[in-house]
Amino acid sequence: MADVDAQFLRSLFDEEGSLHTAGRTALYRLYGPEGLLYVGITICPLTRIRTHLREQPWGSRVIAVRIDYPDDPEAAERRAVRAEQPRHNVVFNGPVAPPPPDPASRPRTRLTVERRRLAELEAAVPESATHVRLLARAIAAKRRRIADLTRDLQDAEGAGVRVAPRPRKERP
């Protein structure tokens, strides 16, 4: 593989090995030979899809994946499930759609995930000076992300309206 190809492939993934999404939420569709199997949203599409493939009884039938990044992923997921009727979606496939999600639930979940990842990074034992620098950068980035998510959560809980996640700043 050419060096340019390797650099391109590395650029697709973040430090944790997930597909680099710049903080955006992905809408993904999983297809089988009989058609659409499942529609979902996630901030780590490859990790989530791998989980479905391993843990769902229908995972072995997945033959294709489609990933999109809509502006309002929650609404796009609701519309896709209601219109496309995937075989294995339970939520939104019934006669009455569930109510929209609590506006603070997404920032609260992201904040919990980022705090856990920060704790894991802070507990890591570095193997070399390079590892120390990488860990220090990752810890600083997680602390900034937690501060942003804390503000988003406070905004969402205070206003009671849906708050779009702040875009992540690109690394230099």
mmCIF file of C-alpha atoms in Angstrom:
data_model
loop_
_atom_site.group_PDB
_atom_site.id
_atom_site.type_symbol
_atom_site.label_atom_id
_atom_site.label_comp_id
_atom_site.label_asym_id
_atom_site.label_seq_id
_atom_site.Cartn_x
_atom_site.Cartn_y
_atom_site.Cartn_z
ATOM 1 C CA MET A 1 0.000 0.000 0.000
ATOM 2 C CA ALA A 2 1.368 3.420 -0.928
ATOM 3 C CA ASP A 3 2.224 5.853 1.846
ATOM 4 C CA VAL A 4 -0.462 8.249 0.554
ATOM 5 C CA ASP A 5 -3.067 5.475 0.824
ATOM 6 C CA ALA A 6 -1.994 4.658 4.379
ATOM 7 C CA GLN A 7 -2.192 8.332 5.368
ATOM 8 C CA PHE A 8 -5.679 8.591 3.872
ATOM 9 C CA LEU A 9 -6.876 5.488 5.697
ATOM 10 C CA ARG A 10 -5.439 6.730 9.009
ATOM 11 C CA SER A 11 -7.195 10.087 8.521
ATOM 12 C CA LEU A 12 -10.578 8.326 8.416
ATOM 13 C CA PHE A 13 -10.263 7.210 12.052
ATOM 14 C CA ASP A 14 -9.892 9.103 15.328
ATOM 15 C CA GLU A 15 -7.429 8.288 18.129
ATOM 16 C CA GLU A 16 -9.787 5.681 19.566
ATOM 17 C CA GLY A 17 -10.123 3.734 16.311
ATOM 18 C CA SER A 18 -13.621 4.947 15.491
ATOM 19 C CA LEU A 19 -14.613 6.422 12.160
ATOM 20 C CA HIS A 20 -13.701 10.125 12.338
ATOM 21 C CA THR A 21 -17.029 11.975 12.332
ATOM 22 C CA ALA A 22 -15.937 15.381 13.670
ATOM 23 C CA GLY A 23 -18.547 15.075 16.414
ATOM 24 C CA ARG A 24 -21.439 14.574 13.992
ATOM 25 C CA THR A 25 -24.075 11.908 14.492
ATOM 26 C CA ALA A 26 -24.332 9.318 11.745
ATOM 27 C CA LEU A 27 -27.546 7.785 10.431
ATOM 28 C CA TYR A 28 -26.777 4.240 9.304
ATOM 29 C CA ARG A 29 -28.740 1.599 7.447
ATOM 30 C CA LEU A 30 -27.963 -2.121 7.444
ATOM 31 C CA TYR A 31 -29.159 -4.172 4.483
ATOM 32 C CA GLY A 32 -29.581 -7.910 4.032
ATOM 33 C CA PRO A 33 -30.465 -10.016 0.973
ATOM 34 C CA GLU A 34 -34.157 -9.462 1.757
ATOM 35 C CA GLY A 35 -33.847 -5.654 2.020
ATOM 36 C CA LEU A 36 -33.477 -3.116 4.826
ATOM 37 C CA LEU A 37 -32.789 -4.773 8.178
ATOM 38 C CA TYR A 38 -32.105 -1.881 10.550
ATOM 39 C CA VAL A 39 -31.799 1.921 10.773
ATOM 40 C CA GLY A 40 -30.018 3.657 13.651
ATOM 41 C CA ILE A 41 -27.983 6.667 14.734
ATOM 42 C CA THR A 42 -24.644 6.851 16.520
ATOM 43 C CA ILE A 43 -21.559 9.009 16.946
ATOM 44 C CA CYS A 44 -19.316 5.945 16.360
ATOM 45 C CA PRO A 45 -20.791 4.207 13.303
ATOM 46 C CA LEU A 46 -18.174 1.497 12.775
ATOM 47 C CA THR A 47 -18.190 0.492 16.438
ATOM 48 C CA ARG A 48 -21.991 0.402 16.545
ATOM 49 C CA ILE A 49 -22.270 -1.595 13.317
ATOM 50 C CA ARG A 50 -19.667 -4.085 14.568
ATOM 51 C CA THR A 51 -21.773 -4.519 17.725
ATOM 52 C CA HIS A 52 -24.873 -5.302 15.646
ATOM 53 C CA LEU A 53 -22.912 -7.809 13.546
ATOM 54 C CA ARG A 54 -21.658 -9.607 16.679
ATOM 55 C CA GLU A 55 -24.675 -9.416 18.991
ATOM 56 C CA GLN A 56 -27.861 -9.384 16.909
ATOM 57 C CA PRO A 57 -29.336 -12.672 15.671
ATOM 58 C CA TRP A 58 -29.760 -11.061 12.239
ATOM 59 C CA GLY A 59 -26.179 -9.665 12.179
ATOM 60 C CA SER A 60 -24.828 -12.445 9.981
ATOM 61 C CA ARG A 61 -27.307 -11.493 7.240
ATOM 62 C CA VAL A 62 -25.924 -7.940 6.813
ATOM 63 C CA ILE A 63 -24.448 -7.559 3.328
ATOM 64 C CA ALA A 64 -24.392 -3.763 2.895
ATOM 65 C CA VAL A 65 -24.129 -0.614 4.976
ATOM 66 C CA ARG A 66 -25.034 2.983 4.194
ATOM 67 C CA ILE A 67 -23.894 5.879 6.408
ATOM 68 C CA ASP A 68 -25.222 9.449 6.119
ATOM 69 C CA TYR A 69 -24.746 12.578 8.238
ATOM 70 C CA PRO A 70 -28.072 14.468 8.289
ATOM 71 C CA ASP A 71 -28.465 17.847 10.004
ATOM 72 C CA ASP A 72 -31.075 16.457 12.433
ATOM 73 C CA PRO A 73 -30.194 12.773 12.892
ATOM 74 C CA GLU A 74 -32.939 11.988 15.430
ATOM 75 C CA ALA A 75 -35.675 13.286 13.125
ATOM 76 C CA ALA A 76 -34.048 11.603 10.107
ATOM 77 C CA GLU A 77 -34.016 8.277 11.961
ATOM 78 C CA ARG A 78 -37.707 8.595 12.875
ATOM 79 C CA ARG A 79 -38.624 9.457 9.276
ATOM 80 C CA ALA A 80 -36.476 6.657 7.802
ATOM 81 C CA VAL A 81 -37.903 3.967 10.076
ATOM 82 C CA ARG A 82 -41.514 5.067 9.553
ATOM 83 C CA ALA A 83 -41.104 5.356 5.751
ATOM 84 C CA GLU A 84 -38.761 2.427 5.020
ATOM 85 C CA GLN A 85 -40.050 -0.094 7.615
ATOM 86 C CA PRO A 86 -36.795 -1.946 8.435
ATOM 87 C CA ARG A 87 -37.419 -5.498 9.626
ATOM 88 C CA HIS A 88 -35.655 -5.274 13.004
ATOM 89 C CA ASN A 89 -36.374 -1.757 14.287
ATOM 90 C CA VAL A 90 -38.779 -1.839 17.213
ATOM 91 C CA VAL A 91 -38.957 1.847 18.090
ATOM 92 C CA PHE A 92 -40.798 4.036 15.521
ATOM 93 C CA ASN A 93 -42.144 0.943 13.716
ATOM 94 C CA GLY A 94 -45.365 0.769 15.728
ATOM 95 C CA PRO A 95 -48.718 2.365 14.907
ATOM 96 C CA VAL A 96 -47.958 5.384 17.110
ATOM 97 C CA ALA A 97 -44.532 7.027 17.106
ATOM 98 C CA PRO A 98 -42.931 7.599 20.518
ATOM 99 C CA PRO A 99 -42.579 11.190 21.721
ATOM 100 C CA PRO A 100 -39.491 13.153 20.720
ATOM 101 C CA PRO A 101 -36.484 12.616 22.983
ATOM 102 C CA ASP A 102 -35.736 14.771 26.003
ATOM 103 C CA PRO A 103 -33.550 17.649 24.709
ATOM 104 C CA ALA A 104 -31.035 17.087 27.507
ATOM 105 C CA SER A 105 -30.669 13.319 26.984
ATOM 106 C CA ARG A 106 -28.135 13.487 24.123
ATOM 107 C CA PRO A 107 -25.781 16.009 25.810
ATOM 108 C CA ARG A 108 -26.103 14.054 29.085
ATOM 109 C CA THR A 109 -25.135 10.788 27.349
ATOM 110 C CA ARG A 110 -22.224 12.383 25.489
ATOM 111 C CA LEU A 111 -20.989 13.994 28.701
ATOM 112 C CA THR A 112 -21.040 10.619 30.476
ATOM 113 C CA VAL A 113 -19.110 8.970 27.623
ATOM 114 C CA GLU A 114 -16.504 11.755 27.505
ATOM 115 C CA ARG A 115 -15.999 11.663 31.297
ATOM 116 C CA ARG A 116 -15.463 7.884 31.138
ATOM 117 C CA ARG A 117 -12.962 8.236 28.295
ATOM 118 C CA LEU A 118 -11.126 10.991 30.179
ATOM 119 C CA ALA A 119 -10.853 8.745 33.252
ATOM 120 C CA GLU A 120 -9.452 5.946 31.070
ATOM 121 C CA LEU A 121 -6.895 8.291 29.525
ATOM 122 C CA GLU A 122 -5.833 9.716 32.877
ATOM 123 C CA ALA A 123 -5.381 6.185 34.245
ATOM 124 C CA ALA A 124 -3.214 5.047 31.319
ATOM 125 C CA VAL A 125 0.429 4.318 32.025
ATOM 126 C CA PRO A 126 2.650 5.836 29.322
ATOM 127 C CA GLU A 127 5.307 3.664 27.707
ATOM 128 C CA SER A 128 7.484 6.425 26.258
ATOM 129 C CA ALA A 129 7.844 10.195 25.880
ATOM 130 C CA THR A 130 5.771 10.002 22.702
ATOM 131 C CA HIS A 131 2.992 8.246 24.597
ATOM 132 C CA VAL A 132 3.128 10.945 27.279
ATOM 133 C CA ARG A 133 2.688 13.675 24.652
ATOM 134 C CA LEU A 134 -0.175 11.814 22.965
ATOM 135 C CA LEU A 135 -1.909 11.185 26.284
ATOM 136 C CA ALA A 136 -1.479 14.824 27.331
ATOM 137 C CA ARG A 137 -3.025 15.987 24.036
ATOM 138 C CA ALA A 138 -5.884 13.508 24.352
ATOM 139 C CA ILE A 139 -6.576 14.526 27.968
ATOM 140 C CA ALA A 140 -6.597 18.226 27.047
ATOM 141 C CA ALA A 141 -8.980 17.523 24.143
ATOM 142 C CA LYS A 142 -11.325 15.501 26.374
ATOM 143 C CA ARG A 143 -11.350 18.251 29.017
ATOM 144 C CA ARG A 144 -12.296 20.807 26.331
ATOM 145 C CA ARG A 145 -15.003 18.481 24.999
ATOM 146 C CA ILE A 146 -16.409 17.927 28.514
ATOM 147 C CA ALA A 147 -16.553 21.698 29.079
ATOM 148 C CA ASP A 148 -18.429 22.134 25.767
ATOM 149 C CA LEU A 149 -20.836 19.289 26.562
ATOM 150 C CA THR A 150 -21.454 20.651 30.058
ATOM 151 C CA ARG A 151 -22.473 23.995 28.510
ATOM 152 C CA ASP A 152 -24.696 22.169 25.976
ATOM 153 C CA LEU A 153 -26.354 20.186 28.771
ATOM 154 C CA GLN A 154 -26.961 23.315 30.848
ATOM 155 C CA ASP A 155 -28.428 25.050 27.795
ATOM 156 C CA ALA A 156 -30.668 22.072 27.014
ATOM 157 C CA GLU A 157 -31.875 21.628 30.592
ATOM 158 C CA GLY A 158 -32.422 25.353 31.048
ATOM 159 C CA ALA A 159 -34.157 26.105 27.769
ATOM 160 C CA GLY A 160 -36.073 22.867 27.300
ATOM 161 C CA VAL A 161 -35.392 22.996 23.560
ATOM 162 C CA ARG A 162 -33.253 20.804 21.364
ATOM 163 C CA VAL A 163 -29.666 21.973 21.264
ATOM 164 C CA ALA A 164 -27.538 21.102 18.259
ATOM 165 C CA PRO A 165 -24.148 19.773 19.351
ATOM 166 C CA ARG A 166 -21.285 22.182 19.025
ATOM 167 C CA PRO A 167 -19.020 21.294 16.096
ATOM 168 C CA ARG A 168 -15.687 19.875 17.162
ATOM 169 C CA LYS A 169 -12.693 21.995 16.349
ATOM 170 C CA GLU A 170 -10.329 20.498 13.835
ATOM 171 C CA ARG A 171 -6.864 19.628 15.085
ATOM 172 C CA PRO A 172 -3.985 21.581 13.567
#
